[in-house]
mmCIF file of C-alpha atoms in Angstrom:
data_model
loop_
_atom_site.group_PDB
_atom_site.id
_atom_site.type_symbol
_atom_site.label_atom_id
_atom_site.label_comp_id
_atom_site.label_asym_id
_atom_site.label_seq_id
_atom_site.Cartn_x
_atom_site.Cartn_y
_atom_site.Cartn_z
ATOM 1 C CA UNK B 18 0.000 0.000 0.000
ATOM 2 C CA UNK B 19 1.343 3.434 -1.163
ATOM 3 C CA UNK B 20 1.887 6.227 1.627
ATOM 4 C CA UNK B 21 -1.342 7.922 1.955
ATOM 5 C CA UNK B 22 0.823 11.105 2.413
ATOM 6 C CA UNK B 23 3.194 10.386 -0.857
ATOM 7 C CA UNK B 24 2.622 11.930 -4.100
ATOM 8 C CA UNK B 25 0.724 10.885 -7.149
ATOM 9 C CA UNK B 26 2.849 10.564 -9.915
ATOM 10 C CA UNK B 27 0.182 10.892 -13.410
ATOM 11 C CA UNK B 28 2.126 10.251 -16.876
ATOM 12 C CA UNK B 29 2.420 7.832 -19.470
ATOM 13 C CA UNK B 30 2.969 4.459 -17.664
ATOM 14 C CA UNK B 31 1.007 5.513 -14.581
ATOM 15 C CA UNK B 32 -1.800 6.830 -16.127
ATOM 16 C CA UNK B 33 -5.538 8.322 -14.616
ATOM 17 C CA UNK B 34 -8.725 6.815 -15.311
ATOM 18 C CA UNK B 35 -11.999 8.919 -15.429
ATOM 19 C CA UNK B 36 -15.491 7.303 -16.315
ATOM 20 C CA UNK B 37 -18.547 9.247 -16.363
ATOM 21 C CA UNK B 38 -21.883 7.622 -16.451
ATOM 22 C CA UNK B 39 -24.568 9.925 -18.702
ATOM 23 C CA UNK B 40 -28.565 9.530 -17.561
ATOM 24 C CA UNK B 41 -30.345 9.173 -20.639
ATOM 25 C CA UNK B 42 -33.306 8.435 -19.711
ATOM 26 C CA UNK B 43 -36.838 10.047 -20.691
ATOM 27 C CA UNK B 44 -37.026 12.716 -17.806
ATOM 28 C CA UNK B 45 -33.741 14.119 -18.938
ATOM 29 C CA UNK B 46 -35.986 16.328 -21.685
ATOM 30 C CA UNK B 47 -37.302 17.799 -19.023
ATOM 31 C CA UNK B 48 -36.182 21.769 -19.398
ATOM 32 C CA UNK B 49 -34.057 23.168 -16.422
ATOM 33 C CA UNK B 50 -36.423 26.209 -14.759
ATOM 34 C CA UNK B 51 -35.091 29.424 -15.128
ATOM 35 C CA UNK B 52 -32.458 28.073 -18.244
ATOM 36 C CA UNK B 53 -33.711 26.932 -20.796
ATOM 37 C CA UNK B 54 -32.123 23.910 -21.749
ATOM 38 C CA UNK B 55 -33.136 20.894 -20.966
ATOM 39 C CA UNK B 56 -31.437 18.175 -18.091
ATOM 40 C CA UNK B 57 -29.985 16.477 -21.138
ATOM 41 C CA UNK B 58 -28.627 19.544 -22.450
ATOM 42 C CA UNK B 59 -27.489 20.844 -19.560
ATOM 43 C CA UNK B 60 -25.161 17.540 -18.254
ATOM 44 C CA UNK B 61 -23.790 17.521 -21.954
ATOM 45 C CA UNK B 62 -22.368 21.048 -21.770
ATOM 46 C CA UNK B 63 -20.810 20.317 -18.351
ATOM 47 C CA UNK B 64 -19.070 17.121 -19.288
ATOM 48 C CA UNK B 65 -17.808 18.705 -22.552
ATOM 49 C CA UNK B 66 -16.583 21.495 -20.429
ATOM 50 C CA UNK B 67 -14.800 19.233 -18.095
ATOM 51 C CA UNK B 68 -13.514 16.958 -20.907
ATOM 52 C CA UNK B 69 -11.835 20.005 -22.044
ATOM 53 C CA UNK B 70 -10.157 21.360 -19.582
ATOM 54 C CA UNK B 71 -9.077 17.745 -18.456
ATOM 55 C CA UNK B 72 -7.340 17.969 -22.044
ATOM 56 C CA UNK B 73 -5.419 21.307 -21.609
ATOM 57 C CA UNK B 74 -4.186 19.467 -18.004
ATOM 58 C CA UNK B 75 -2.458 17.417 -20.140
ATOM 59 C CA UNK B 76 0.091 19.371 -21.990
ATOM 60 C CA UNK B 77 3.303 19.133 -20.745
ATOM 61 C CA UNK B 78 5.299 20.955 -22.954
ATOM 62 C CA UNK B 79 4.900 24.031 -24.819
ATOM 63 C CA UNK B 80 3.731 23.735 -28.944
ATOM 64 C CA UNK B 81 2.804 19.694 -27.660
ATOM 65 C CA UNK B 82 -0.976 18.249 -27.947
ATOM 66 C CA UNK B 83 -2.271 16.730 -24.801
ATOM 67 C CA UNK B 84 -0.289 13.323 -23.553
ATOM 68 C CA UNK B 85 -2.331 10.344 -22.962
ATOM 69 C CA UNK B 86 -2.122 10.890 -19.270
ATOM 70 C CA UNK B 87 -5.428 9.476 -18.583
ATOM 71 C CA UNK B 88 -7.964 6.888 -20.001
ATOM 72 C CA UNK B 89 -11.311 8.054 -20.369
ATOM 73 C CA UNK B 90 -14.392 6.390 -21.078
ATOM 74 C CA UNK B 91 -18.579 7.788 -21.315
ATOM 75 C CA UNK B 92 -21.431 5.093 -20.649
ATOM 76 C CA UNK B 93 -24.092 6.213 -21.389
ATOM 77 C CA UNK B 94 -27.620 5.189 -19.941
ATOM 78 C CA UNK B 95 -31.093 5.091 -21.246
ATOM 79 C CA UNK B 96 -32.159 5.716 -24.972
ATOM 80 C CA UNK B 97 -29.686 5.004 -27.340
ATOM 81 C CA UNK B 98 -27.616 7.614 -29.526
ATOM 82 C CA UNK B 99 -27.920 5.755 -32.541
ATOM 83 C CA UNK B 100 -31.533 3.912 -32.717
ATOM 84 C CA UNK B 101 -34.749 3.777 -30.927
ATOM 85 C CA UNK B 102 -34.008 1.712 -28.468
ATOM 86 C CA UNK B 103 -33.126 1.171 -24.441
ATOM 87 C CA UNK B 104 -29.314 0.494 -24.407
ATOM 88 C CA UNK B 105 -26.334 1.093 -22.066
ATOM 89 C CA UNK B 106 -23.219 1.931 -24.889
ATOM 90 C CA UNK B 107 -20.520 4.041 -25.359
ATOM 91 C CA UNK B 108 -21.214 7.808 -25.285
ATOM 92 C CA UNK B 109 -18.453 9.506 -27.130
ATOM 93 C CA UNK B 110 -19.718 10.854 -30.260
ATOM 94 C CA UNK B 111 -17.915 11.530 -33.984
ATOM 95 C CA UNK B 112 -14.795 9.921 -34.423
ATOM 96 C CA UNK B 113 -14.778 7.930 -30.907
ATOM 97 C CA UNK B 114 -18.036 6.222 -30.886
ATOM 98 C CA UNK B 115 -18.201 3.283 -29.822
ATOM 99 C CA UNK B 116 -15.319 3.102 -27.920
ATOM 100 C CA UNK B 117 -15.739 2.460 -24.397
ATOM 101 C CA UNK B 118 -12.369 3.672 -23.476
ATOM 102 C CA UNK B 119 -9.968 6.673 -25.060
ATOM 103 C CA UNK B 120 -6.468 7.687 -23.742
ATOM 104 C CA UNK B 121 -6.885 11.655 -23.455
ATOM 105 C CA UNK B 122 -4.520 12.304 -26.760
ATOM 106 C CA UNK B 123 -7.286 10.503 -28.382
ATOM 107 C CA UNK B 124 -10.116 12.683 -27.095
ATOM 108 C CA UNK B 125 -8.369 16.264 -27.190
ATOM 109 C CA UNK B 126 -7.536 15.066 -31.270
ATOM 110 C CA UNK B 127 -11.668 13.665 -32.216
ATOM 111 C CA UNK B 128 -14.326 15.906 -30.794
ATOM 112 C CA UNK B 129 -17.559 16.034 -32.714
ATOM 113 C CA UNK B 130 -17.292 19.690 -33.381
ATOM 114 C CA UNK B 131 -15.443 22.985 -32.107
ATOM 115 C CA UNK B 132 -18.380 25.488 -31.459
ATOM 116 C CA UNK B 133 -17.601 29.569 -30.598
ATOM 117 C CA UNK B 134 -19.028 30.444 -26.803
ATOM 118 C CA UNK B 135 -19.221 33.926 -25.236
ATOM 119 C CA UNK B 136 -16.331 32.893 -22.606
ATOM 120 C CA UNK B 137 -18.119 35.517 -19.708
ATOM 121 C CA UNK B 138 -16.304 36.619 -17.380
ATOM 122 C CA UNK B 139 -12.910 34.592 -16.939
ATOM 123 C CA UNK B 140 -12.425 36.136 -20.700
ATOM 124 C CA UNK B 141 -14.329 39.175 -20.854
ATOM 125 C CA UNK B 142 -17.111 38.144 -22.518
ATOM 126 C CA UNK B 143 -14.748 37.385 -25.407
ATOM 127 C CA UNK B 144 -16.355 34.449 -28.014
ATOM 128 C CA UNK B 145 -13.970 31.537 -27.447
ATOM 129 C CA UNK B 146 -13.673 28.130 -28.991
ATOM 130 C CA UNK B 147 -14.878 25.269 -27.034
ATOM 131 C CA UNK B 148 -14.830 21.356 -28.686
ATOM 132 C CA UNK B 149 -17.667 18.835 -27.976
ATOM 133 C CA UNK B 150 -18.053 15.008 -27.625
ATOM 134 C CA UNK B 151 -21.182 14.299 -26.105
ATOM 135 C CA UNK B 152 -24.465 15.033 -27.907
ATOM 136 C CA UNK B 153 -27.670 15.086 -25.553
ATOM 137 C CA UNK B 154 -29.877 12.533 -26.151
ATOM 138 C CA UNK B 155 -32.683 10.931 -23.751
ATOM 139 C CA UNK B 156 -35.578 8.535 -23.848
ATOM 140 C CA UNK B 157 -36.818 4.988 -21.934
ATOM 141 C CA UNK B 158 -36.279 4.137 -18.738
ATOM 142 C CA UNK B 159 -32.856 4.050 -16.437
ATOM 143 C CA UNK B 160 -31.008 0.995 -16.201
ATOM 144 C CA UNK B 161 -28.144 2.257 -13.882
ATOM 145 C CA UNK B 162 -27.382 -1.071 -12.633
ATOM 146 C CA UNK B 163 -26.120 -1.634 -16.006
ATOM 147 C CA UNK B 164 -24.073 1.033 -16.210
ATOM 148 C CA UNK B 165 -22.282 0.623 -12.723
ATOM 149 C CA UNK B 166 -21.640 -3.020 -13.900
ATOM 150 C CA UNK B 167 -19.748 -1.246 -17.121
ATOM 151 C CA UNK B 168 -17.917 0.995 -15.278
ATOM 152 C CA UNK B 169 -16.437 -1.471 -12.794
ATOM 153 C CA UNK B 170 -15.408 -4.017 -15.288
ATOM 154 C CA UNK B 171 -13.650 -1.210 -17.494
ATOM 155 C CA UNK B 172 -12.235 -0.192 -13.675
ATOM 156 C CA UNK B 173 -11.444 -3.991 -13.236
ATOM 157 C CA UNK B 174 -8.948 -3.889 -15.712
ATOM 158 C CA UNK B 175 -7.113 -0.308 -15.263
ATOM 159 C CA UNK B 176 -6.807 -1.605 -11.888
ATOM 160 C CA UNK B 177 -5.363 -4.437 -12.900
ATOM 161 C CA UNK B 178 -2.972 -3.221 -15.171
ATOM 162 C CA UNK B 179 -1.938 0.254 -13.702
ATOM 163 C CA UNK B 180 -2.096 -0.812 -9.393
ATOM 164 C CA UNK B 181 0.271 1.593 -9.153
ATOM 165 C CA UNK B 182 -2.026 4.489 -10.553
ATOM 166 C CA UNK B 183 -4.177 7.246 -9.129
ATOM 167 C CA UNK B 184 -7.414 5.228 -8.168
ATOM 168 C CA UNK B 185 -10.331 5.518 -11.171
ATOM 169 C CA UNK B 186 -12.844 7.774 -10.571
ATOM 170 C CA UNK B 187 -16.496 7.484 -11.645
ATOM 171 C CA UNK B 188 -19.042 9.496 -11.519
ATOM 172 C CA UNK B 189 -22.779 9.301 -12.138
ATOM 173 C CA UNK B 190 -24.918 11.849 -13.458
ATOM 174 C CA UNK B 191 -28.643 11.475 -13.083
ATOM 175 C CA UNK B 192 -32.067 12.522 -12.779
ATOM 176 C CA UNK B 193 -33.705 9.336 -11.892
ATOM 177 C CA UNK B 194 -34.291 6.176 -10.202
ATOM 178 C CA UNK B 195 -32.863 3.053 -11.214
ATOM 179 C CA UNK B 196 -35.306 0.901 -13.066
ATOM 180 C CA UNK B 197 -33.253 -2.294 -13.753
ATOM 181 C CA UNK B 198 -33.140 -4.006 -10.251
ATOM 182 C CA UNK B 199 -32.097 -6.627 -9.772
ATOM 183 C CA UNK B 200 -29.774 -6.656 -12.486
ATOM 184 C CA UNK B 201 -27.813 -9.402 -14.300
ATOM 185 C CA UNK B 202 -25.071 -9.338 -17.037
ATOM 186 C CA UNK B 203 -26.083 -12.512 -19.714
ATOM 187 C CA UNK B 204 -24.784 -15.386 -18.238
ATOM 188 C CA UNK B 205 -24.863 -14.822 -14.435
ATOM 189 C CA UNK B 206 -27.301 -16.430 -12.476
ATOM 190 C CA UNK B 207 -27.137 -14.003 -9.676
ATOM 191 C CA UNK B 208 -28.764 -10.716 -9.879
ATOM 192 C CA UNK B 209 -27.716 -7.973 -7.492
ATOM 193 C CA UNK B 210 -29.576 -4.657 -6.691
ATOM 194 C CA UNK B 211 -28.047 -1.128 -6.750
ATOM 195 C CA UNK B 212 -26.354 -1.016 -3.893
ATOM 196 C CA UNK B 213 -24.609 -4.655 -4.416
ATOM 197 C CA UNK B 214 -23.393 -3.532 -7.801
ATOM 198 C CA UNK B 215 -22.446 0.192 -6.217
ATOM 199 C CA UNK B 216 -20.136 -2.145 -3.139
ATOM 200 C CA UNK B 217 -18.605 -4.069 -5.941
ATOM 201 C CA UNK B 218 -17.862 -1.042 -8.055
ATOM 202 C CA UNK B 219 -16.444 0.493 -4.520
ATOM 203 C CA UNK B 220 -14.139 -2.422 -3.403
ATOM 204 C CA UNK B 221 -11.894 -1.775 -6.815
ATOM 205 C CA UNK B 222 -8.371 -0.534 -5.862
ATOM 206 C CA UNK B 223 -5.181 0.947 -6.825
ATOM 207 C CA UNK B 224 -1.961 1.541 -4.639
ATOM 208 C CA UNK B 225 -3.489 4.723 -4.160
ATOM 209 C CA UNK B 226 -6.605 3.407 -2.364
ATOM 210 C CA UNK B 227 -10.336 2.348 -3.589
ATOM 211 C CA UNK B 228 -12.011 3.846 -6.250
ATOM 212 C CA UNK B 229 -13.995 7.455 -6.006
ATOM 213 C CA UNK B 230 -17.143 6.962 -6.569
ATOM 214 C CA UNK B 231 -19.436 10.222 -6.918
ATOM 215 C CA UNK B 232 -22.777 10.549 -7.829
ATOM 216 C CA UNK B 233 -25.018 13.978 -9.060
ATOM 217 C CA UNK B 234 -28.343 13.860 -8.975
ATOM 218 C CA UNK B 235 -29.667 17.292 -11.348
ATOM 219 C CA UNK B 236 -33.151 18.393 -11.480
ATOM 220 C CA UNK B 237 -35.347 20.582 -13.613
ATOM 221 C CA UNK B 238 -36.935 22.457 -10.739
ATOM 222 C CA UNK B 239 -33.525 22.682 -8.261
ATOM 223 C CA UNK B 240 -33.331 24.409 -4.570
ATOM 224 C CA UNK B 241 -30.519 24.637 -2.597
ATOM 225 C CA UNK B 242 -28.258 21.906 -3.865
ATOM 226 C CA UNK B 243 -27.035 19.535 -0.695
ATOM 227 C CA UNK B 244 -22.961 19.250 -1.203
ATOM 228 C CA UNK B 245 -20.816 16.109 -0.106
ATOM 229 C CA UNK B 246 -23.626 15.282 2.696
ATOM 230 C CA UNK B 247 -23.112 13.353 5.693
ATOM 231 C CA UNK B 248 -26.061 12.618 6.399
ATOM 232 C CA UNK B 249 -28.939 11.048 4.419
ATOM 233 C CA UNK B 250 -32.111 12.607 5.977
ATOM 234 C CA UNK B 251 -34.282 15.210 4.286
ATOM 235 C CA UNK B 252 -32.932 14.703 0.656
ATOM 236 C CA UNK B 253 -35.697 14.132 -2.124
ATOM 237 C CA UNK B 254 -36.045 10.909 -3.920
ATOM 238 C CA UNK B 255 -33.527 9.470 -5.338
ATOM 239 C CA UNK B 256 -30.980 11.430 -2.848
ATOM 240 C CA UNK B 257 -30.736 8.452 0.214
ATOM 241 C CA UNK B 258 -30.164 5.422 -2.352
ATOM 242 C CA UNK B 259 -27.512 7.531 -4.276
ATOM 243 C CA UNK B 260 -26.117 8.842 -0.386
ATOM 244 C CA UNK B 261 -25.959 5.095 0.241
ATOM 245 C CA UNK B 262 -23.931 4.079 -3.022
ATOM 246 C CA UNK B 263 -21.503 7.164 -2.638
ATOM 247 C CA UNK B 264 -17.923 6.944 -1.614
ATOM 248 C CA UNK B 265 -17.045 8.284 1.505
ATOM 249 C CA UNK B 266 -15.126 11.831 1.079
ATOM 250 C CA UNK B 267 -11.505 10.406 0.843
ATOM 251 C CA UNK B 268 -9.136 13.197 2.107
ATOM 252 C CA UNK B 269 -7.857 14.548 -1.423
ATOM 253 C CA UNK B 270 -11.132 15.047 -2.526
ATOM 254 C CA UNK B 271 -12.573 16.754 0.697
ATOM 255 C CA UNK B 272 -9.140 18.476 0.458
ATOM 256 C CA UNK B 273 -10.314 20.291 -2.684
ATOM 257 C CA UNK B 274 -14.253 20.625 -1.917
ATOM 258 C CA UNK B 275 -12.783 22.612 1.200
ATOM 259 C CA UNK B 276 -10.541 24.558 -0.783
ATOM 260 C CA UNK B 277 -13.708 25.269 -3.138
ATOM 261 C CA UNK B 278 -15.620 26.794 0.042
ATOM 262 C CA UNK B 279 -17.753 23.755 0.475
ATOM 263 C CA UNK B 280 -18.224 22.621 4.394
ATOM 264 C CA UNK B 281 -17.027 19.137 4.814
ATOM 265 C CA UNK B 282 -18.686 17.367 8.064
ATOM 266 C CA UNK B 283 -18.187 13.721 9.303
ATOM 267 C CA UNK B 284 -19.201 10.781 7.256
ATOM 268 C CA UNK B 285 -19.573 12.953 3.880
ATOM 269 C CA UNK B 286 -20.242 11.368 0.822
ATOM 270 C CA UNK B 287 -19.214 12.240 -2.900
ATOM 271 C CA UNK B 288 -22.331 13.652 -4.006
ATOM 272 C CA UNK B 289 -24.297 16.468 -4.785
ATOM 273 C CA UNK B 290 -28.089 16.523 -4.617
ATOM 274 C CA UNK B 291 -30.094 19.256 -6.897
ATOM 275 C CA UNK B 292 -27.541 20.257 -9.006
ATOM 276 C CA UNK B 293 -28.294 23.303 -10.816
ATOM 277 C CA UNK B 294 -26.130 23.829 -14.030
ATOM 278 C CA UNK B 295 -23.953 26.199 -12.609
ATOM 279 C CA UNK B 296 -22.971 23.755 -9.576
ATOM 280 C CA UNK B 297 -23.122 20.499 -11.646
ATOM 281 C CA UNK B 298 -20.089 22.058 -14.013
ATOM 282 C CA UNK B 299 -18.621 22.727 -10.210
ATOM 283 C CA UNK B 300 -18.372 19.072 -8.778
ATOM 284 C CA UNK B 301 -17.247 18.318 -12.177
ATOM 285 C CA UNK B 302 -14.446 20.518 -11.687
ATOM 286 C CA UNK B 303 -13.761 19.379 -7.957
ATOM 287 C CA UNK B 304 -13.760 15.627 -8.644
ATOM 288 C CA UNK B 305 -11.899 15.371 -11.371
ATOM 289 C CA UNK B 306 -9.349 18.504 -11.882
ATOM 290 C CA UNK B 307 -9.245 20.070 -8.549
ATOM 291 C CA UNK B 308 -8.244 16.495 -6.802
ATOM 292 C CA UNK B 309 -5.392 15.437 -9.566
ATOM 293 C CA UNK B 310 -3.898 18.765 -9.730
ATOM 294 C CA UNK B 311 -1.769 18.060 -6.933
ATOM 295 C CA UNK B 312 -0.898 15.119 -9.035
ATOM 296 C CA UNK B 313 3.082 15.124 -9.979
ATOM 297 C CA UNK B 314 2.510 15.106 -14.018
ATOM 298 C CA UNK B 315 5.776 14.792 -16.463
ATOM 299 C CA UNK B 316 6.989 11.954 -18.852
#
């Protein structure tokens, strides 16, 4: 076991692995109040944001693309991108679809498209170009079982083959509640609920300690969103299954909630319950960037 206090080293042979699971399911058209776009929408332009700037972390070197210092991989959940049916597939649009796993060279060189954004503030309201790789798409119901079983055998083997790697982390974005309990990949006789699949996901481990596993639950009408809570009582439907399936806060990641303002109490858990747009885009940010920029990155 690595020392906890010892620093993670992210570059070519000891790369980072980031899976995000996309909610596709019907209630994602719903349209977010007071924005306009819809759930779908809404998650897509925060995980292309993040995808992004997860890119630009990995240049190294002046005049050099991004290094394939991470493997990243989008399930998505729900109705299908390319027919009209239920499905748990690949997410990653264009050039990458289909492919359940990218290395981040990949991903910086394929998005879909490069649209112009006004960049607000941090650029002065200045029009800047921002690449995409997720389209939104929604429909059917939510098999989320599914997807957890996905993500942990795609974790299975990172783990396997990079123990000596940041932890993968994976994080769940939905609006819903799970609708394919108990669940069963073809061939196993033994179907296990949401929590069962969310303590096997859980019990996958690097060097570096277990896998993060964070979960955001958006909504089209949000109130005050509940950050990292350590407590399950008084959150709305879904919030105490997806509280239950959470990681615990490891210390790195309530290192950088804290540093982010957020009040980190006992027993915490890596999630965030009604996300508005502005705040999903900001536990984006916290769970993946702001916990791996500490991260020793070079070769």
């Amino acid at each position: 076991m690595t020392d906890a206090g010892s620093k993670v080293i992210i570059n070519r042979k000891r790369p980072g692995m980031i899976l995000l699971l996309i909610d596709r399911s019907y209630s994602m058209e719903d349209t977010v109040r007071n924005d306009g776009r819809t759930l779908a929408q809404m998650v897509a332009d925060a995980v292309n944001e993040t995808l992004y700037n997860l890119c630009l972390l990995c240049i190294h070197e002046e005049h050099e693309g991004p290094r394939p210092y991470f493997r990243v991989g989008l399930i998505g959940y729900g109705m299908s991108a390319t027919a009209d049916v239920q499905a748990v597939e690949p997410a990653l649009g264009g050039m990458l679809a289909g492919k359940e796993v990218v290395t981040s060279t990949e991903l910086a060189l394929n998005p879909i498209r490069v649209v112009e954004r006004n960049g607000g503030a941090d650029f002065d309201g200045e029009m800047i170009s921002v690449p995409e790789w997720l389209e939104p798409v929604a429909g059917y119901a939510t098999p989320m079982c599914e997807a957890i079983y996905r993500a942990g055998s795609l974790a299975a083997d990172f783990c396997a083959n990079h123990p000596d790697s940041y932890p993968p982390i994976v994080i769940n974005l939905t609006d819903g509640v799970v609708t394919d309990e108990p669940y069963a990949p073809t061939g196993d006789q033994h179907p296990a609920g949401l929590d069962e699949w969310a303590e096997r996901l859980t019990t996958l481990r690097t060097n570096h300690g277990p896998l993060r596993f964070l979960n955001a639950f958006v909504s089209a009408t949000p109130l005050d969103a509940s950050w990292f809570p350590s407590t399950p009582n008084g959150l709305p439907e879904p919030g105490r299954r997806l509280f239950d399936i959470s990681s615990p806060l490891p210390e790195d990641l309530a290192t950088a909630a804290a540093d982010k303002g957020k009040p980190i109490g006992a027993g915490a858990r890596a999630l965030i319950v009604n996300a508005s747009p502005h705040e999903l885009a900001a536990f984006l940010e916290i769970g993946t960037l702001d916990v791996l920029n500490g991260a020793e990155y070079g070769g």
